[in-house]
């Protein structure tokens, strides 16, 4: 840094070179050191200290190929700045008047003043005016030392070190991001406070369900009356495999004859100690009954339509159970003579509330020539809730006079 010694006796020879040296000392070297320390680049504009209603601020703005330091007048900060460079003239020893002093000043202006700025502001050696939108291009704000120290203190108080030397306070919210790995420290207890615990991988379940790669593996399905834990809730996986032995602690100890696991009406697996004995007793009774019947014999066979005991000799197996309420419609369709080999007829009936039904019917002879009327093959096909199709085939060229009687029942 340049320095001038004014302490020598005999009168200092104050010349123009001395003044240039002094200006270089503070403007080039001192100011340059400050800009370097603050990381100020000649390619950007900066607000070194924003002005407020109580104190001035400072800005460094690129003009005339260098960064000029502007004081900002006291006032409310806005996004717009007006700078003014004013030149003051002096009469030199040669009698020539030249601009020797330059004063730099800046002030915040309103959006309206910026919008109404002159298209060609004054730009002379005596007066140069510039207007700036602090966001276009953006001015970089340089924090002061106290603000930086406050930020450092806040970071020291709130940051979470990677080595785990500090405990995190508050909940961890990763927003749209995810943990890349979850592996807790060895511990006797781990709590997961969720109702639905979902598992799944894009490379496994996701191959069949790419839009929902996770399923409800464990679900807390408790309510106000009981606690309940569901495994593979609502069959999110088609299969559930359990490796190893399965121990059911809520089942009582079995007796010496053994036990069976059965599923009750609520689809709960339960243990039965009496079912085996009951089945064995019934098998023994059947064997004893069979032993009393001769091979191939049918002795005292008397069927009873009202018998409900399947072991009774009178019990009728596979009885039809069609009731009057099962009959949906009935009718007769006049066919007459089949005048060609294959014919299709549409039979209409009163509309019913389902198309899931069966058709029972028969061909009825209407003439005295039964040998003509029986030369017909037929089939039916339900098509909707008010009609079915009747397919007929004639096996001879005789003239028939027939009708089709039918009833329609629920499936």
C-alpha positions as a LaTeX table, in Angstrom:
\begin{tabular}{lrrr}
\hline
Residue & $x$ (\AA) & $y$ (\AA) & $z$ (\AA) \\
\hline
Unk1 & 0.00 & 0.00 & 0.00 \\
Unk2 & 1.27 & 3.49 & $-0.84$ \\
Unk3 & 2.23 & 5.89 & 1.99 \\
Unk4 & 3.35 & 9.56 & 2.16 \\
Unk5 & 5.49 & 10.95 & 5.03 \\
Unk6 & 4.40 & 14.52 & 5.79 \\
Unk7 & 6.48 & 14.78 & 9.01 \\
Unk8 & 9.78 & 15.93 & 7.46 \\
Unk9 & 10.82 & 19.55 & 8.26 \\
Unk10 & 11.55 & 22.12 & 5.56 \\
Unk11 & 8.12 & 22.19 & 3.88 \\
Unk12 & 6.60 & 19.28 & 1.93 \\
Unk13 & 6.67 & 19.71 & $-1.84$ \\
Unk14 & 2.93 & 19.16 & $-2.47$ \\
Unk15 & 2.54 & 18.39 & $-6.15$ \\
Unk16 & $-0.05$ & 16.70 & $-8.40$ \\
Unk17 & 1.78 & 13.37 & $-8.18$ \\
Unk18 & 1.39 & 13.42 & $-4.39$ \\
Unk19 & $-2.37$ & 13.86 & $-4.61$ \\
Unk20 & $-2.58$ & 11.06 & $-7.17$ \\
Unk21 & $-0.64$ & 8.81 & $-4.79$ \\
Unk22 & $-3.02$ & 9.63 & $-1.94$ \\
Unk23 & $-6.08$ & 8.88 & $-4.10$ \\
Unk24 & $-4.56$ & 5.62 & $-5.29$ \\
Unk25 & $-3.87$ & 4.61 & $-1.68$ \\
Unk26 & $-7.52$ & 4.74 & $-0.60$ \\
Unk27 & $-9.43$ & 4.33 & $-3.86$ \\
Unk28 & $-7.45$ & 1.60 & $-5.56$ \\
Unk29 & $-5.57$ & $-0.25$ & $-2.85$ \\
Unk30 & $-7.77$ & 0.12 & 0.25 \\
Unk31 & $-11.06$ & $-0.15$ & $-1.67$ \\
Unk32 & $-9.64$ & $-3.01$ & $-3.74$ \\
Unk33 & $-8.65$ & $-4.90$ & $-0.58$ \\
Unk34 & $-12.17$ & $-4.41$ & 0.82 \\
Unk35 & $-13.78$ & $-5.73$ & $-2.38$ \\
Unk36 & $-11.44$ & $-8.71$ & $-2.44$ \\
Unk37 & $-12.21$ & $-9.52$ & 1.20 \\
Unk38 & $-15.95$ & $-9.40$ & 0.54 \\
Unk39 & $-15.61$ & $-11.53$ & $-2.60$ \\
Unk40 & $-16.92$ & $-8.76$ & $-4.87$ \\
Unk41 & $-16.59$ & $-9.56$ & $-8.56$ \\
Unk42 & $-16.29$ & $-6.85$ & $-11.24$ \\
Unk43 & $-19.00$ & $-8.75$ & $-13.15$ \\
Unk44 & $-21.78$ & $-8.03$ & $-10.64$ \\
Unk45 & $-23.52$ & $-5.18$ & $-8.76$ \\
Unk46 & $-23.82$ & $-5.25$ & $-4.98$ \\
Unk47 & $-25.75$ & $-3.82$ & $-2.08$ \\
Unk48 & $-23.04$ & $-3.75$ & 0.60 \\
Unk49 & $-25.41$ & $-2.39$ & 3.26 \\
Unk50 & $-29.10$ & $-1.61$ & 2.61 \\
Unk51 & $-30.22$ & 1.84 & 3.72 \\
Unk52 & $-32.94$ & 2.16 & 6.34 \\
Unk53 & $-35.05$ & 4.99 & 7.72 \\
Unk54 & $-32.32$ & 5.57 & 10.31 \\
Unk55 & $-29.01$ & 5.08 & 8.52 \\
Unk56 & $-27.35$ & 5.32 & 5.14 \\
Unk57 & $-26.49$ & 2.30 & 3.05 \\
Unk58 & $-23.79$ & 1.47 & 0.50 \\
Unk59 & $-23.78$ & 0.00 & $-2.99$ \\
Unk60 & $-21.02$ & $-0.97$ & $-5.41$ \\
Unk61 & $-22.19$ & $-0.49$ & $-9.00$ \\
Unk62 & $-20.38$ & $-1.15$ & $-12.25$ \\
Unk63 & $-19.85$ & 2.14 & $-14.13$ \\
Unk64 & $-17.15$ & 3.35 & $-16.51$ \\
Unk65 & $-15.45$ & $-0.04$ & $-16.41$ \\
Unk66 & $-15.03$ & $-0.25$ & $-12.62$ \\
Unk67 & $-17.06$ & $-0.75$ & $-9.45$ \\
Unk68 & $-18.03$ & 2.61 & $-7.97$ \\
Unk69 & $-18.87$ & 2.92 & $-4.26$ \\
Unk70 & $-22.17$ & 4.79 & $-3.81$ \\
Unk71 & $-23.62$ & 5.95 & $-0.49$ \\
Unk72 & $-27.40$ & 5.32 & $-0.37$ \\
Unk73 & $-29.50$ & 8.01 & 1.27 \\
Unk74 & $-31.58$ & 7.29 & 4.38 \\
Unk75 & $-34.99$ & 6.00 & 3.36 \\
Unk76 & $-37.29$ & 3.00 & 3.01 \\
Unk77 & $-35.71$ & 0.33 & 0.77 \\
Unk78 & $-37.44$ & $-0.47$ & $-2.53$ \\
Unk79 & $-36.47$ & $-2.56$ & $-5.54$ \\
Unk80 & $-35.39$ & 0.52 & $-7.50$ \\
Unk81 & $-32.32$ & 2.74 & $-7.20$ \\
Unk82 & $-31.29$ & 6.06 & $-8.75$ \\
Unk83 & $-27.59$ & 7.05 & $-8.82$ \\
Unk84 & $-26.21$ & 10.51 & $-9.44$ \\
Unk85 & $-22.62$ & 11.50 & $-10.20$ \\
Unk86 & $-22.03$ & 15.27 & $-9.89$ \\
Unk87 & $-18.86$ & 16.96 & $-11.16$ \\
Unk88 & $-17.48$ & 20.23 & $-9.69$ \\
Unk89 & $-15.26$ & 22.45 & $-11.84$ \\
Unk90 & $-12.03$ & 24.21 & $-10.73$ \\
Unk91 & $-9.88$ & 26.79 & $-12.53$ \\
Unk92 & $-6.46$ & 25.30 & $-13.07$ \\
Unk93 & $-3.15$ & 27.27 & $-13.13$ \\
Unk94 & $-3.41$ & 27.56 & $-16.89$ \\
Unk95 & $-6.70$ & 29.41 & $-16.48$ \\
Unk96 & $-8.73$ & 26.51 & $-17.85$ \\
Unk97 & $-11.94$ & 25.45 & $-16.04$ \\
Unk98 & $-12.13$ & 21.64 & $-15.60$ \\
Unk99 & $-14.20$ & 19.14 & $-13.57$ \\
Unk100 & $-11.97$ & 18.19 & $-10.69$ \\
Unk101 & $-14.28$ & 16.92 & $-7.93$ \\
Unk102 & $-16.86$ & 14.12 & $-8.36$ \\
Unk103 & $-19.55$ & 13.30 & $-5.81$ \\
Unk104 & $-21.45$ & 10.01 & $-5.96$ \\
Unk105 & $-24.90$ & 9.60 & $-4.43$ \\
Unk106 & $-27.75$ & 7.02 & $-4.61$ \\
Unk107 & $-31.32$ & 6.88 & $-3.33$ \\
Unk108 & $-34.22$ & 4.42 & $-3.35$ \\
Unk109 & $-37.10$ & 5.45 & $-5.62$ \\
Unk110 & $-40.67$ & 4.21 & $-5.95$ \\
Unk111 & $-41.89$ & 1.86 & $-8.70$ \\
Unk112 & $-43.80$ & 4.79 & $-10.21$ \\
Unk113 & $-40.69$ & 6.98 & $-10.39$ \\
Unk114 & $-38.79$ & 4.12 & $-11.99$ \\
Unk115 & $-41.57$ & 3.51 & $-14.52$ \\
Unk116 & $-41.65$ & 7.25 & $-15.39$ \\
Unk117 & $-37.86$ & 7.67 & $-15.66$ \\
Unk118 & $-36.52$ & 9.58 & $-18.68$ \\
Unk119 & $-35.81$ & 7.48 & $-21.74$ \\
Unk120 & $-32.39$ & 9.21 & $-22.08$ \\
Unk121 & $-31.18$ & 10.37 & $-18.64$ \\
Unk122 & $-28.58$ & 13.13 & $-18.51$ \\
Unk123 & $-25.14$ & 11.70 & $-19.05$ \\
Unk124 & $-22.34$ & 14.33 & $-19.05$ \\
Unk125 & $-19.07$ & 14.85 & $-17.24$ \\
Unk126 & $-20.81$ & 17.35 & $-15.00$ \\
Unk127 & $-23.90$ & 15.23 & $-14.25$ \\
Unk128 & $-24.56$ & 11.51 & $-14.88$ \\
Unk129 & $-27.79$ & 9.81 & $-13.75$ \\
Unk130 & $-28.55$ & 6.05 & $-13.86$ \\
Unk131 & $-31.69$ & 4.07 & $-12.91$ \\
Unk132 & $-31.56$ & 0.46 & $-11.70$ \\
Unk133 & $-34.06$ & $-2.35$ & $-11.10$ \\
Unk134 & $-32.35$ & $-4.26$ & $-8.30$ \\
Unk135 & $-33.78$ & $-7.54$ & $-9.64$ \\
Unk136 & $-32.76$ & $-7.11$ & $-13.32$ \\
Unk137 & $-30.02$ & $-8.16$ & $-13.13$ \\
Unk138 & $-30.18$ & $-8.96$ & $-9.46$ \\
Unk139 & $-27.99$ & $-6.96$ & $-7.08$ \\
Unk140 & $-26.13$ & $-9.23$ & $-4.68$ \\
Unk141 & $-26.66$ & $-8.30$ & $-1.03$ \\
Unk142 & $-23.51$ & $-8.48$ & 1.11 \\
Unk143 & $-24.26$ & $-9.23$ & 4.73 \\
Unk144 & $-22.46$ & $-7.26$ & 7.44 \\
Unk145 & $-20.21$ & $-8.93$ & 10.01 \\
Unk146 & $-22.84$ & $-8.87$ & 12.76 \\
Unk147 & $-25.44$ & $-10.54$ & 10.52 \\
Unk148 & $-22.91$ & $-13.19$ & 9.50 \\
Unk149 & $-22.03$ & $-13.84$ & 13.14 \\
Unk150 & $-25.74$ & $-14.16$ & 13.98 \\
Unk151 & $-26.22$ & $-16.65$ & 11.16 \\
Unk152 & $-23.21$ & $-18.65$ & 12.34 \\
Unk153 & $-24.54$ & $-18.70$ & 15.89 \\
Unk154 & $-27.96$ & $-19.83$ & 14.64 \\
Unk155 & $-26.35$ & $-22.61$ & 12.61 \\
Unk156 & $-24.29$ & $-23.70$ & 15.60 \\
Unk157 & $-27.43$ & $-23.89$ & 17.70 \\
Unk158 & $-29.70$ & $-25.61$ & 15.19 \\
Unk159 & $-27.63$ & $-27.72$ & 12.80 \\
Unk160 & $-27.58$ & $-31.49$ & 13.07 \\
Unk161 & $-23.99$ & $-32.80$ & 12.90 \\
Unk162 & $-23.33$ & $-35.83$ & 10.73 \\
Unk163 & $-21.44$ & $-37.60$ & 13.52 \\
Unk164 & $-24.58$ & $-37.81$ & 15.68 \\
Unk165 & $-23.04$ & $-35.79$ & 18.52 \\
Unk166 & $-26.22$ & $-33.71$ & 18.91 \\
Unk167 & $-29.84$ & $-34.78$ & 19.26 \\
Unk168 & $-32.36$ & $-33.49$ & 16.76 \\
Unk169 & $-35.13$ & $-31.33$ & 18.22 \\
Unk170 & $-38.44$ & $-31.33$ & 16.38 \\
Unk171 & $-39.89$ & $-33.53$ & 13.65 \\
Unk172 & $-37.97$ & $-34.47$ & 10.51 \\
Unk173 & $-39.89$ & $-33.50$ & 7.35 \\
Unk174 & $-38.19$ & $-34.40$ & 4.06 \\
Unk175 & $-40.99$ & $-32.92$ & 1.92 \\
Unk176 & $-40.81$ & $-34.66$ & $-1.50$ \\
Unk177 & $-37.55$ & $-36.44$ & $-0.66$ \\
Unk178 & $-37.00$ & $-39.87$ & 0.89 \\
Unk179 & $-34.57$ & $-41.64$ & 3.17 \\
Unk180 & $-32.10$ & $-43.68$ & 1.12 \\
Unk181 & $-31.51$ & $-46.13$ & 3.98 \\
Unk182 & $-33.21$ & $-47.01$ & 7.27 \\
Unk183 & $-31.16$ & $-48.92$ & 9.81 \\
Unk184 & $-31.61$ & $-48.23$ & 13.51 \\
Unk185 & $-29.06$ & $-48.73$ & 16.21 \\
Unk186 & $-29.17$ & $-51.97$ & 18.21 \\
Unk187 & $-31.98$ & $-51.52$ & 20.72 \\
Unk188 & $-34.47$ & $-53.58$ & 22.70 \\
Unk189 & $-37.45$ & $-51.46$ & 21.63 \\
Unk190 & $-38.40$ & $-49.60$ & 18.43 \\
Unk191 & $-41.70$ & $-47.76$ & 17.99 \\
Unk192 & $-43.43$ & $-47.09$ & 14.67 \\
Unk193 & $-46.50$ & $-44.92$ & 15.27 \\
Unk194 & $-48.60$ & $-45.57$ & 12.17 \\
Unk195 & $-51.97$ & $-47.24$ & 11.54 \\
Unk196 & $-50.95$ & $-48.70$ & 8.15 \\
Unk197 & $-47.40$ & $-50.07$ & 7.86 \\
Unk198 & $-46.77$ & $-50.42$ & 4.13 \\
Unk199 & $-44.05$ & $-52.53$ & 2.51 \\
Unk200 & $-43.14$ & $-53.24$ & $-1.07$ \\
Unk201 & $-40.52$ & $-52.77$ & $-3.76$ \\
Unk202 & $-40.71$ & $-51.48$ & $-7.31$ \\
Unk203 & $-38.58$ & $-54.49$ & $-8.31$ \\
Unk204 & $-40.94$ & $-57.00$ & $-6.66$ \\
Unk205 & $-44.61$ & $-56.08$ & $-6.07$ \\
Unk206 & $-44.22$ & $-53.07$ & $-8.35$ \\
Unk207 & $-43.73$ & $-55.31$ & $-11.40$ \\
Unk208 & $-47.40$ & $-56.31$ & $-11.16$ \\
Unk209 & $-48.66$ & $-53.06$ & $-9.64$ \\
Unk210 & $-46.42$ & $-50.30$ & $-11.00$ \\
Unk211 & $-48.69$ & $-47.53$ & $-9.69$ \\
Unk212 & $-48.89$ & $-48.93$ & $-6.16$ \\
Unk213 & $-45.72$ & $-50.82$ & $-5.33$ \\
Unk214 & $-46.42$ & $-50.92$ & $-1.57$ \\
Unk215 & $-49.09$ & $-52.85$ & 0.28 \\
Unk216 & $-50.53$ & $-52.82$ & 3.79 \\
Unk217 & $-48.35$ & $-55.43$ & 5.45 \\
Unk218 & $-49.45$ & $-54.64$ & 9.02 \\
Unk219 & $-52.52$ & $-52.59$ & 9.91 \\
Unk220 & $-53.71$ & $-51.48$ & 13.32 \\
Unk221 & $-57.41$ & $-52.20$ & 12.74 \\
Unk222 & $-58.46$ & $-51.56$ & 16.34 \\
Unk223 & $-61.67$ & $-49.76$ & 17.21 \\
Unk224 & $-63.32$ & $-48.49$ & 20.37 \\
Unk225 & $-64.37$ & $-52.00$ & 21.42 \\
Unk226 & $-61.26$ & $-54.10$ & 20.81 \\
Unk227 & $-57.64$ & $-54.02$ & 19.67 \\
Unk228 & $-56.77$ & $-55.83$ & 16.46 \\
Unk229 & $-53.71$ & $-56.26$ & 14.23 \\
Unk230 & $-54.20$ & $-57.35$ & 10.62 \\
Unk231 & $-51.53$ & $-59.10$ & 8.56 \\
Unk232 & $-51.68$ & $-58.52$ & 4.78 \\
Unk233 & $-54.69$ & $-56.24$ & 5.18 \\
Unk234 & $-57.49$ & $-56.69$ & 2.61 \\
Unk235 & $-55.30$ & $-59.21$ & 0.73 \\
Unk236 & $-53.02$ & $-56.53$ & $-0.71$ \\
Unk237 & $-50.80$ & $-59.51$ & $-1.58$ \\
Unk238 & $-52.42$ & $-62.49$ & $-3.25$ \\
Unk239 & $-50.38$ & $-64.91$ & $-1.15$ \\
Unk240 & $-49.07$ & $-64.77$ & 2.40 \\
Unk241 & $-46.26$ & $-67.20$ & 3.20 \\
Unk242 & $-45.13$ & $-67.93$ & 6.73 \\
Unk243 & $-41.78$ & $-69.69$ & 7.05 \\
Unk244 & $-41.00$ & $-71.82$ & 10.06 \\
Unk245 & $-43.32$ & $-73.08$ & 12.76 \\
Unk246 & $-46.42$ & $-71.14$ & 13.75 \\
Unk247 & $-47.35$ & $-70.94$ & 17.43 \\
Unk248 & $-50.83$ & $-69.76$ & 18.43 \\
Unk249 & $-50.68$ & $-68.62$ & 22.03 \\
Unk250 & $-54.44$ & $-68.04$ & 22.38 \\
Unk251 & $-55.32$ & $-71.72$ & 21.87 \\
Unk252 & $-55.73$ & $-73.93$ & 24.93 \\
Unk253 & $-53.56$ & $-77.00$ & 25.45 \\
Unk254 & $-55.02$ & $-80.02$ & 23.66 \\
Unk255 & $-55.98$ & $-83.26$ & 25.33 \\
Unk256 & $-54.36$ & $-86.62$ & 24.70 \\
Unk257 & $-56.64$ & $-87.46$ & 21.75 \\
Unk258 & $-55.36$ & $-84.52$ & 19.72 \\
Unk259 & $-57.00$ & $-81.44$ & 18.28 \\
Unk260 & $-57.98$ & $-79.89$ & 14.98 \\
Unk261 & $-57.65$ & $-76.29$ & 13.77 \\
Unk262 & $-60.86$ & $-75.20$ & 12.09 \\
Unk263 & $-62.20$ & $-71.95$ & 10.63 \\
Unk264 & $-65.41$ & $-70.68$ & 12.19 \\
Unk265 & $-68.12$ & $-68.48$ & 10.65 \\
Unk266 & $-66.07$ & $-65.35$ & 11.38 \\
Unk267 & $-63.10$ & $-66.78$ & 9.41 \\
Unk268 & $-61.11$ & $-67.13$ & 12.64 \\
Unk269 & $-58.86$ & $-70.14$ & 13.14 \\
Unk270 & $-59.89$ & $-72.03$ & 16.27 \\
Unk271 & $-59.00$ & $-75.33$ & 17.86 \\
Unk272 & $-61.50$ & $-78.19$ & 18.33 \\
Unk273 & $-60.85$ & $-81.05$ & 20.77 \\
Unk274 & $-64.16$ & $-82.83$ & 20.04 \\
Unk275 & $-64.42$ & $-82.74$ & 16.25 \\
Unk276 & $-62.16$ & $-85.76$ & 15.70 \\
Unk277 & $-64.19$ & $-87.90$ & 18.13 \\
Unk278 & $-67.44$ & $-86.76$ & 16.51 \\
Unk279 & $-66.20$ & $-87.64$ & 12.99 \\
Unk280 & $-64.88$ & $-91.01$ & 14.14 \\
Unk281 & $-68.16$ & $-91.84$ & 15.85 \\
Unk282 & $-70.12$ & $-91.01$ & 12.69 \\
Unk283 & $-67.77$ & $-93.10$ & 10.54 \\
Unk284 & $-68.14$ & $-96.01$ & 12.96 \\
Unk285 & $-71.92$ & $-95.69$ & 12.84 \\
Unk286 & $-71.87$ & $-95.73$ & 9.02 \\
Unk287 & $-69.61$ & $-98.75$ & 8.92 \\
Unk288 & $-71.86$ & $-100.58$ & 11.35 \\
Unk289 & $-74.88$ & $-99.68$ & 9.25 \\
Unk290 & $-73.23$ & $-100.90$ & 6.05 \\
Unk291 & $-72.30$ & $-104.14$ & 7.72 \\
Unk292 & $-75.97$ & $-104.96$ & 8.16 \\
Unk293 & $-76.82$ & $-104.55$ & 4.43 \\
Unk294 & $-76.32$ & $-107.37$ & 1.98 \\
Unk295 & $-74.10$ & $-106.72$ & $-1.01$ \\
Unk296 & $-76.12$ & $-105.21$ & $-3.86$ \\
Unk297 & $-79.35$ & $-105.44$ & $-1.86$ \\
Unk298 & $-82.01$ & $-102.76$ & $-1.65$ \\
Unk299 & $-84.11$ & $-103.68$ & 1.35 \\
Unk300 & $-87.15$ & $-101.68$ & 2.47 \\
Unk301 & $-86.31$ & $-98.70$ & 0.28 \\
Unk302 & $-89.09$ & $-96.19$ & 0.89 \\
Unk303 & $-88.32$ & $-92.61$ & $-0.09$ \\
Unk304 & $-89.81$ & $-89.78$ & 1.95 \\
Unk305 & $-89.83$ & $-86.31$ & 0.35 \\
Unk306 & $-90.01$ & $-84.65$ & 3.77 \\
Unk307 & $-87.07$ & $-86.55$ & 5.34 \\
Unk308 & $-84.20$ & $-84.25$ & 6.43 \\
Unk309 & $-81.79$ & $-86.85$ & 7.91 \\
Unk310 & $-79.12$ & $-87.65$ & 5.28 \\
Unk311 & $-78.39$ & $-90.97$ & 7.02 \\
Unk312 & $-81.99$ & $-92.10$ & 6.81 \\
Unk313 & $-82.93$ & $-94.75$ & 4.19 \\
Unk314 & $-85.88$ & $-92.59$ & 3.22 \\
Unk315 & $-83.77$ & $-89.47$ & 2.58 \\
Unk316 & $-83.86$ & $-88.25$ & $-1.05$ \\
Unk317 & $-80.57$ & $-86.77$ & $-2.24$ \\
Unk318 & $-80.30$ & $-83.91$ & $-4.74$ \\
Unk319 & $-83.98$ & $-83.02$ & $-4.56$ \\
Unk320 & $-84.96$ & $-80.09$ & $-6.75$ \\
Unk321 & $-85.68$ & $-77.07$ & $-4.58$ \\
Unk322 & $-87.57$ & $-74.89$ & $-7.04$ \\
Unk323 & $-90.35$ & $-73.00$ & $-5.25$ \\
Unk324 & $-93.17$ & $-70.90$ & $-6.66$ \\
Unk325 & $-91.15$ & $-67.76$ & $-5.86$ \\
Unk326 & $-88.36$ & $-69.04$ & $-8.13$ \\
Unk327 & $-90.65$ & $-69.04$ & $-11.19$ \\
Unk328 & $-90.14$ & $-65.71$ & $-12.94$ \\
Unk329 & $-92.38$ & $-66.20$ & $-15.99$ \\
Unk330 & $-94.36$ & $-68.82$ & $-17.91$ \\
Unk331 & $-96.15$ & $-69.04$ & $-21.20$ \\
Unk332 & $-96.85$ & $-70.77$ & $-24.52$ \\
Unk333 & $-95.46$ & $-69.79$ & $-27.90$ \\
Unk334 & $-97.26$ & $-70.88$ & $-31.08$ \\
Unk335 & $-94.86$ & $-72.22$ & $-33.73$ \\
Unk336 & $-97.12$ & $-73.89$ & $-36.32$ \\
Unk337 & $-95.23$ & $-75.56$ & $-39.18$ \\
Unk338 & $-91.47$ & $-75.42$ & $-39.72$ \\
Unk339 & $-91.16$ & $-74.44$ & $-43.37$ \\
Unk340 & $-87.38$ & $-74.82$ & $-43.52$ \\
Unk341 & $-84.69$ & $-76.99$ & $-41.98$ \\
Unk342 & $-83.26$ & $-74.46$ & $-39.41$ \\
Unk343 & $-85.27$ & $-71.62$ & $-37.93$ \\
Unk344 & $-84.87$ & $-69.16$ & $-35.03$ \\
Unk345 & $-87.81$ & $-67.65$ & $-33.16$ \\
Unk346 & $-87.72$ & $-64.87$ & $-30.58$ \\
Unk347 & $-90.05$ & $-65.51$ & $-27.65$ \\
Unk348 & $-91.14$ & $-62.40$ & $-25.72$ \\
Unk349 & $-92.45$ & $-62.47$ & $-22.17$ \\
Unk350 & $-93.29$ & $-60.02$ & $-19.40$ \\
Unk351 & $-90.05$ & $-58.26$ & $-18.33$ \\
Unk352 & $-88.30$ & $-59.64$ & $-15.26$ \\
Unk353 & $-85.50$ & $-58.10$ & $-13.15$ \\
Unk354 & $-82.67$ & $-60.40$ & $-14.23$ \\
Unk355 & $-81.14$ & $-61.97$ & $-17.31$ \\
Unk356 & $-79.57$ & $-64.75$ & $-15.25$ \\
Unk357 & $-82.25$ & $-67.44$ & $-15.59$ \\
Unk358 & $-82.97$ & $-70.95$ & $-16.88$ \\
Unk359 & $-85.68$ & $-72.00$ & $-19.38$ \\
Unk360 & $-87.64$ & $-75.23$ & $-18.97$ \\
Unk361 & $-89.93$ & $-76.17$ & $-21.84$ \\
Unk362 & $-91.45$ & $-78.80$ & $-24.12$ \\
Unk363 & $-92.80$ & $-79.11$ & $-27.66$ \\
Unk364 & $-96.60$ & $-79.59$ & $-27.60$ \\
Unk365 & $-98.43$ & $-81.23$ & $-30.54$ \\
Unk366 & $-101.54$ & $-79.41$ & $-31.77$ \\
Unk367 & $-102.55$ & $-81.71$ & $-34.64$ \\
Unk368 & $-103.86$ & $-85.25$ & $-34.97$ \\
Unk369 & $-100.71$ & $-86.36$ & $-36.82$ \\
Unk370 & $-98.37$ & $-86.96$ & $-33.94$ \\
Unk371 & $-95.84$ & $-88.70$ & $-36.23$ \\
Unk372 & $-95.34$ & $-85.36$ & $-38.04$ \\
Unk373 & $-95.18$ & $-83.17$ & $-34.92$ \\
Unk374 & $-92.40$ & $-85.18$ & $-33.27$ \\
Unk375 & $-89.83$ & $-84.60$ & $-36.06$ \\
Unk376 & $-88.33$ & $-81.48$ & $-34.35$ \\
Unk377 & $-85.08$ & $-80.77$ & $-32.44$ \\
Unk378 & $-84.98$ & $-77.60$ & $-30.30$ \\
Unk379 & $-82.67$ & $-75.48$ & $-28.08$ \\
Unk380 & $-83.03$ & $-72.15$ & $-26.22$ \\
Unk381 & $-80.77$ & $-69.19$ & $-25.39$ \\
Unk382 & $-81.57$ & $-66.40$ & $-22.89$ \\
Unk383 & $-80.80$ & $-62.97$ & $-24.42$ \\
Unk384 & $-82.24$ & $-60.31$ & $-22.07$ \\
Unk385 & $-84.83$ & $-59.63$ & $-19.37$ \\
Unk386 & $-87.85$ & $-59.85$ & $-21.68$ \\
Unk387 & $-87.02$ & $-62.35$ & $-24.42$ \\
Unk388 & $-85.19$ & $-65.56$ & $-25.29$ \\
Unk389 & $-84.36$ & $-67.23$ & $-28.57$ \\
Unk390 & $-85.83$ & $-70.60$ & $-29.59$ \\
Unk391 & $-83.75$ & $-72.58$ & $-32.11$ \\
Unk392 & $-85.63$ & $-75.29$ & $-34.09$ \\
Unk393 & $-84.52$ & $-77.93$ & $-36.60$ \\
Unk394 & $-86.87$ & $-80.04$ & $-38.76$ \\
Unk395 & $-85.73$ & $-83.62$ & $-39.47$ \\
Unk396 & $-88.41$ & $-84.33$ & $-42.09$ \\
Unk397 & $-90.47$ & $-82.42$ & $-44.66$ \\
Unk398 & $-93.80$ & $-83.24$ & $-43.02$ \\
Unk399 & $-96.17$ & $-80.46$ & $-42.05$ \\
Unk400 & $-96.33$ & $-79.86$ & $-38.33$ \\
Unk401 & $-98.61$ & $-77.88$ & $-36.06$ \\
Unk402 & $-96.76$ & $-77.38$ & $-32.78$ \\
Unk403 & $-96.35$ & $-74.96$ & $-29.85$ \\
Unk404 & $-93.61$ & $-74.41$ & $-27.22$ \\
Unk405 & $-94.70$ & $-74.36$ & $-23.55$ \\
Unk406 & $-92.14$ & $-72.90$ & $-21.11$ \\
Unk407 & $-91.41$ & $-71.67$ & $-17.61$ \\
Unk408 & $-88.51$ & $-69.38$ & $-16.59$ \\
Unk409 & $-86.84$ & $-69.87$ & $-13.20$ \\
Unk410 & $-83.96$ & $-68.30$ & $-11.31$ \\
Unk411 & $-80.54$ & $-69.86$ & $-11.72$ \\
\hline
\end{tabular}
